[in-house]
Coordinates of C-alpha atoms and ligand atoms in Angstrom, one line a residue:
X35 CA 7.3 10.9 -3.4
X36 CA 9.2 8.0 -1.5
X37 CA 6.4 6.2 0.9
X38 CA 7.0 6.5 4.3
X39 CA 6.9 3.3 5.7
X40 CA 3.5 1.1 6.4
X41 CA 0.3 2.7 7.6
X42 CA -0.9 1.8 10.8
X43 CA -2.5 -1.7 11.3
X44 CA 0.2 -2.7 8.4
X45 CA 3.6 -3.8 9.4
X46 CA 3.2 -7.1 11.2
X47 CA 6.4 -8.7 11.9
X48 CA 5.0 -12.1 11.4
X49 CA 5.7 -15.1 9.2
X50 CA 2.4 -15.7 8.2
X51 CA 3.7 -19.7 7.4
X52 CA 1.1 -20.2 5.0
X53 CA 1.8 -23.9 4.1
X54 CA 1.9 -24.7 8.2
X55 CA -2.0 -24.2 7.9
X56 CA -2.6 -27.7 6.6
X57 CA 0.1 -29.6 8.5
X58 CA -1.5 -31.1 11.2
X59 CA 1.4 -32.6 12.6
X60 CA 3.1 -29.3 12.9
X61 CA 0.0 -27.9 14.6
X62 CA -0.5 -30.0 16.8
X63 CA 3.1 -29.9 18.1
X64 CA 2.5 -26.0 17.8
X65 CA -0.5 -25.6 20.6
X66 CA 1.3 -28.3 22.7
X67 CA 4.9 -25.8 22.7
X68 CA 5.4 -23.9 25.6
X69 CA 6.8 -21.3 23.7
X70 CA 3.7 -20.7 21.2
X71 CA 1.4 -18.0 22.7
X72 CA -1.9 -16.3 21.7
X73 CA -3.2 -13.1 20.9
X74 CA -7.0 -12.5 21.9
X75 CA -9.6 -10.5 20.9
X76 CA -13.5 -10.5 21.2
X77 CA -16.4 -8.2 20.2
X78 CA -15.4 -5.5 22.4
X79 CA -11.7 -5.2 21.4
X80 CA -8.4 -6.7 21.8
X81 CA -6.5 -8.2 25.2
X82 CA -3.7 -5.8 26.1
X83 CA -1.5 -5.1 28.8
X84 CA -0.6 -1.4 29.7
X85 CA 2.7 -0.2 30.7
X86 CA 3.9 3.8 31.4
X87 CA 1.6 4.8 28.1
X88 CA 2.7 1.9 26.4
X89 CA 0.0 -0.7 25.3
X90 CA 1.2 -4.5 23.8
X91 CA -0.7 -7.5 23.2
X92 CA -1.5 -9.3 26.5
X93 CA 0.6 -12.4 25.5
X94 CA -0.6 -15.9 27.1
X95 CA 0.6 -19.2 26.4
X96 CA -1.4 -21.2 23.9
X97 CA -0.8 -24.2 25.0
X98 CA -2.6 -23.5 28.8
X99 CA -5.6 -22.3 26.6
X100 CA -6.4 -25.1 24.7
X101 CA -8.7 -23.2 22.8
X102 CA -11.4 -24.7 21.0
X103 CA -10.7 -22.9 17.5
X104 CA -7.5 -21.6 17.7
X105 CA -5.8 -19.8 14.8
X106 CA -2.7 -19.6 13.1
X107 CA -1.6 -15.8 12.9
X108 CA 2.0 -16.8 12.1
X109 CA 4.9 -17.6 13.0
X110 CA 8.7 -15.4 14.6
X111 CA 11.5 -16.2 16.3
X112 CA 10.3 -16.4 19.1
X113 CA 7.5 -19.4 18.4
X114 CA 4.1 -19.8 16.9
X115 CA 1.5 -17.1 17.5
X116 CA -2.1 -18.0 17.4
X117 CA -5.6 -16.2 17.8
X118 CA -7.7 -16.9 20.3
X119 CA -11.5 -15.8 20.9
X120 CA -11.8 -13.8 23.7
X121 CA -15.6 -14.9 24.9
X122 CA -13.9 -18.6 24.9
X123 CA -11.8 -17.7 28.3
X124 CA -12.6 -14.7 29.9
X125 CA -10.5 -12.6 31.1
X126 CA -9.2 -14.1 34.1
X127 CA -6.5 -15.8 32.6
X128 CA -4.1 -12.3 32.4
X129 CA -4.6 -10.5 35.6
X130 CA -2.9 -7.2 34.4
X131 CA -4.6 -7.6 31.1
X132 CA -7.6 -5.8 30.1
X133 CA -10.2 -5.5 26.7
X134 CA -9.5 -2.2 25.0
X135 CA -10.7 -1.1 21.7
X136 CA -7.8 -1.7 19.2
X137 CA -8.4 2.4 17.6
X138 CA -8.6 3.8 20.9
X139 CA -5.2 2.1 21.9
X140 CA -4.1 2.2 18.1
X141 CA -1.6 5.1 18.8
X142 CA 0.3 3.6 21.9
X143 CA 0.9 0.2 20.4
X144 CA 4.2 -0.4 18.3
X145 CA 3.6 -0.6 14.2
X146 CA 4.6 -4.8 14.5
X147 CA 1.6 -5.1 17.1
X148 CA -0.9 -2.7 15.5
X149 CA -0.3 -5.0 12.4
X150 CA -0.5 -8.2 15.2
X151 CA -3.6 -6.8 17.1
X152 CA -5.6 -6.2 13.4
X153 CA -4.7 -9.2 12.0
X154 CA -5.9 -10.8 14.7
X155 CA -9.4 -8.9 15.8
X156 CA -9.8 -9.2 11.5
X157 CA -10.1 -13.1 11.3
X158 CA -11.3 -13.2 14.9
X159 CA -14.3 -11.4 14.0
X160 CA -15.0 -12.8 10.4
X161 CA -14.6 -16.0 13.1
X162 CA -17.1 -14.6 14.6
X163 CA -20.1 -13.7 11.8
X164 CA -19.4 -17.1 9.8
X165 CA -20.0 -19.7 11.9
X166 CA -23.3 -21.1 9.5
X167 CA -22.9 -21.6 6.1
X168 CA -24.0 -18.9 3.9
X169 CA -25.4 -21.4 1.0
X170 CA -27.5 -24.0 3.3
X171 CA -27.5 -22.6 6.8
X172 CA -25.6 -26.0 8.6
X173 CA -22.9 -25.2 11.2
X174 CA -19.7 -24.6 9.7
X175 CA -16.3 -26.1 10.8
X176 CA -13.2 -24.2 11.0
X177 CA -9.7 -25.9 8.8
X178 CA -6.8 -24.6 8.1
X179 CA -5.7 -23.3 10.6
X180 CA -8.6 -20.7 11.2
X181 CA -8.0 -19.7 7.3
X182 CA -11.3 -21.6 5.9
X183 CA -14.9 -22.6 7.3
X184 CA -16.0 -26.1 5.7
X185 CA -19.4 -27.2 5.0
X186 CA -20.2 -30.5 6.2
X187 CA -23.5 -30.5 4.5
X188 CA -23.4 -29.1 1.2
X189 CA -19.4 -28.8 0.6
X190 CA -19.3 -25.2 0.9
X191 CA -15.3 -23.5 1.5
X192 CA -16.0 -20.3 3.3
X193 CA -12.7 -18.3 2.8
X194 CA -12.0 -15.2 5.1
X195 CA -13.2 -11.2 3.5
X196 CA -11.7 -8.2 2.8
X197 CA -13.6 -6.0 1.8
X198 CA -12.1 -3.1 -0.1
X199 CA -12.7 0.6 0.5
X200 CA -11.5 3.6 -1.8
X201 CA -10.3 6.8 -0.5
X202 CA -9.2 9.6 -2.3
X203 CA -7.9 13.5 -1.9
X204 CA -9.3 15.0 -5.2
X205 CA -7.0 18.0 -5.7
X206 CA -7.4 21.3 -7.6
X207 CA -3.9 23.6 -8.1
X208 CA -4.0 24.9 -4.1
X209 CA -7.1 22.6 -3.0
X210 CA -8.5 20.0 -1.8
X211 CA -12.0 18.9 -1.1
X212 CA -13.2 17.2 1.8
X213 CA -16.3 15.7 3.3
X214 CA -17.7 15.3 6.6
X215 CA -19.9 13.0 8.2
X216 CA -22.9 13.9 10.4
X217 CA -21.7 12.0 13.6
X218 CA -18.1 12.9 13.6
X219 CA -16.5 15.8 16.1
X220 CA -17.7 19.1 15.4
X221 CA -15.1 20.4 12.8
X222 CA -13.6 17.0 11.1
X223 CA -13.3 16.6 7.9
X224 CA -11.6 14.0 6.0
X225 CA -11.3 12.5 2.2
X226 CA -14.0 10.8 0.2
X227 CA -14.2 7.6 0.8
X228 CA -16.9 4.3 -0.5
X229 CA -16.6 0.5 -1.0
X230 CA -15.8 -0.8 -4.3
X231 CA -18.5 -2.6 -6.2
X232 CA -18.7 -5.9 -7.8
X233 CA -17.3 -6.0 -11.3
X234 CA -15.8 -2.4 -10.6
X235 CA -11.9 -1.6 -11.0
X236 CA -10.5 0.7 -8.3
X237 CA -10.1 3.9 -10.7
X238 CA -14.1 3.3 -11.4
X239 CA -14.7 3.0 -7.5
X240 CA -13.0 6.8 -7.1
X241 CA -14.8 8.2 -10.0
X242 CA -17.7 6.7 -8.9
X243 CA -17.7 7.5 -5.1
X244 CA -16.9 11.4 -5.7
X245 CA -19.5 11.4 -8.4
X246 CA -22.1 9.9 -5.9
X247 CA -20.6 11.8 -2.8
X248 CA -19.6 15.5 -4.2
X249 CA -21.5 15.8 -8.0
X250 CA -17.9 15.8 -8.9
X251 CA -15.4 14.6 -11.9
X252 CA -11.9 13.3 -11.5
X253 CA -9.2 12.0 -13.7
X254 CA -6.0 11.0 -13.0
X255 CA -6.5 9.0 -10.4
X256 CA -3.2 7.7 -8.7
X257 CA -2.8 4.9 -6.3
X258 CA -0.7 6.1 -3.1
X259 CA -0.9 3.3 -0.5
X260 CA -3.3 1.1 1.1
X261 CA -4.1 0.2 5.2
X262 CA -5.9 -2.4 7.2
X263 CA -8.9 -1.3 8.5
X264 CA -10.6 -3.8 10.9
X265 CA -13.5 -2.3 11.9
X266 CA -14.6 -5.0 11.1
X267 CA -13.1 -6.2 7.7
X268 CA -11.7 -3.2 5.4
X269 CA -8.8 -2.8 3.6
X270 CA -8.7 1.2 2.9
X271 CA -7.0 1.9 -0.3
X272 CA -5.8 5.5 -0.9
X273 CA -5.3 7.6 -4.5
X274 CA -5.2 11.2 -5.3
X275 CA -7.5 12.0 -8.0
X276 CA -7.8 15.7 -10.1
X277 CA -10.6 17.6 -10.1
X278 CA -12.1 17.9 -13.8
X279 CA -15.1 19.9 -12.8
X280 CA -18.6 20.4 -11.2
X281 CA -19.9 21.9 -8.2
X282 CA -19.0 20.3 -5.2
X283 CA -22.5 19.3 -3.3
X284 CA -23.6 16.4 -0.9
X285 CA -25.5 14.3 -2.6
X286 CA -26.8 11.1 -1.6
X287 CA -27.2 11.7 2.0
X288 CA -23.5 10.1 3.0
X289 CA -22.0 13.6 4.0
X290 CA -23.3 16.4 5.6
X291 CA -21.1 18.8 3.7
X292 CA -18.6 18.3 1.4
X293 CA -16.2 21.5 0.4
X294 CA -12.9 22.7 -1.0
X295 CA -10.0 23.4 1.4
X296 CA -7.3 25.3 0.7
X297 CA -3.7 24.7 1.2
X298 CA -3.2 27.7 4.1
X299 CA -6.1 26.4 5.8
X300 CA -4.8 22.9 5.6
X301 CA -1.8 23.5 6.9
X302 CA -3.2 25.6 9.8
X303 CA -5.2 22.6 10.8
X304 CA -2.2 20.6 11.1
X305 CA -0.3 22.8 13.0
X306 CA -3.4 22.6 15.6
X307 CA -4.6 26.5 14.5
X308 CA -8.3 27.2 13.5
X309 CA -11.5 25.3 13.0
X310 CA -10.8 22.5 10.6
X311 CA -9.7 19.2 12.5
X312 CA -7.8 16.4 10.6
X313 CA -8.7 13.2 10.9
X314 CA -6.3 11.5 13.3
X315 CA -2.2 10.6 12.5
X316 CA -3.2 7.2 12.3
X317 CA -5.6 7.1 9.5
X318 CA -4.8 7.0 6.1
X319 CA -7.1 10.1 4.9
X320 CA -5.0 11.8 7.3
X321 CA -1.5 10.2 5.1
X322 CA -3.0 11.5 2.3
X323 CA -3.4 15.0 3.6
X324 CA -0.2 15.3 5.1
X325 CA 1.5 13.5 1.4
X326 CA -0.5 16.0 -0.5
X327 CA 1.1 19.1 1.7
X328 CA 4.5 17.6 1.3
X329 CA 3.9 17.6 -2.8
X330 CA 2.7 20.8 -3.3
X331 CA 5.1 22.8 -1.1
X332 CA 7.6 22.1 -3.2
X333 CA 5.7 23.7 -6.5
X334 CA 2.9 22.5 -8.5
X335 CA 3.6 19.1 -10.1
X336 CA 4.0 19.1 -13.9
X337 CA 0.4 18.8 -16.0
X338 CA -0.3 15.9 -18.6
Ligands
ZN10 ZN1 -23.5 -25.6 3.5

């Protein structure tokens, strides 16, 4: 199956001018442009501006900022962007602009500045947590552009995280089998999901996570796509994987039930019928579901 385009808080439209993170020169004429603006975010979401159900980054010229730390998202056509910490400014500097989470506006921003927004709130945040140095405890100082924290004590590079997340539909002939969470909405259930582990490959992760989640054995475990998840630093990686066998059970205390789902029920649940709810459009557990109904209208896939 063909993929359909970049999952949301993929997509950015930006040159992320890589080499421009260690020319000073460049950077300095950069902040000083009039046509270089910034994107901010803080702790409590991202800077947007509203407009008849649409929602865009609250754009604000860098160079009126001159923020402290400022990072180097990239660069367009129409100048340099830059990130800027929101607790550096306030928000008084865009009167129309206001802090909304970047999920709960998620679906009314355009895929180029859902990519934008979680670039941004991403290294904002990691910004944020690594401002000592993780070996000796000094105060770190920011280079490259916002893409490394130095050491001036012990030497230390600190380099910005992702940390990577599995997520997999395991799928038996007409099913499915899904997990839910204790806090979620009463009725959601979703795919399996866990963060890989040092010294662990991706198809170890899945077998691994459904083992610990659900008591159950996959094989065939098949990369579909992958999506930024900044909340605060994931990248979500999605696969199908084939039930082998076992009983499906919660296990470690994670879910608070875990079960098989059939096709009919599945597709009820999209169509806005019966108890089940999907996780939202937006999400890639949600991709997976709707990829998986898309595969096996058409006829089982071939075995082996
Ligand atoms: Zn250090």
């Amino acid at each position: 199956v063909a993929s359909a385009g970049p999952n949301t808080f993929a997509g950015e439209a930006l040159d992320r001018a890589g080499p421009r993170r260690t020319d000073e020169r460049w950077l300095a004429e950069a902040l000083a442009d009039p046509a270089s603006r910034a994107v901010l975010a803080g702790p409590d979401g991202v800077l947007v501006v509203e407009d008849d159900g649409r929602v865009a980054p609250a754009e604000v010229p860098v160079a009126g900022l001159r923020p402290k730390e400022p990072v180097l998202l990239g660069v367009d056509s129409r100048g340099a962007v830059f990130a800027v910490e929101l607790d550096e400014r306030g928000g008084a500097l865009a009167p129309d602009a206001s802090v909304r989470g970047l999920r709960e506006v998620a679906p009314s921003l355009s895929q180029a500045d859902g990519g934008l927004l979680a670039h941004a709130s991403a290294l904002l945040h990691w910004h944020r947590r690594h401002r000592f140095c993780a070996n000796c405890g000094a105060r770190t100082v920011m280079g490259e552009a916002g893409h490394v924290r130095n050491c001036p004590v012990c030497g230390a590079q600190h380099h910005p995280r992702t940390d990577p997340v599995v997520i997999m539909l395991v799928h038996d002939g007409d099913r499915v089998l899904l997990g839910r969470q204790r806090a979620w909405p009463r009725g959601r259930y979703s795919a399996l999901a866990g963060f890989v582990e040092p010294g662990e490959s991706l198809e170890e992760a899945v077998a691994r996570e459904v083992g610990e989640e659900a008591e159950v054995e996959v094989d065939d475990i098949r990369y579909r796509s992958s999506q930024p998840w900044p909340f605060p630093a994931s990248l979500m990686l999605g696969f199908t994987a084939r039930y082998v066998g076992g009983e499906p059970r919660t296990h470690d205390g994670e879910l608070e039930d875990v079960r098989w789902v059939s096709r009919t029920e599945l597709e009820a649940a999209a169509a806005g019928r019966g108890n089940l709810l999907l996780p939202p459009r937006d999400a890639i557990a949600r991709r997976l579901v709707d990829e998986w109904l898309a595969l096996s209208s058409r006829g089982p896939a071939p075995r082996g």
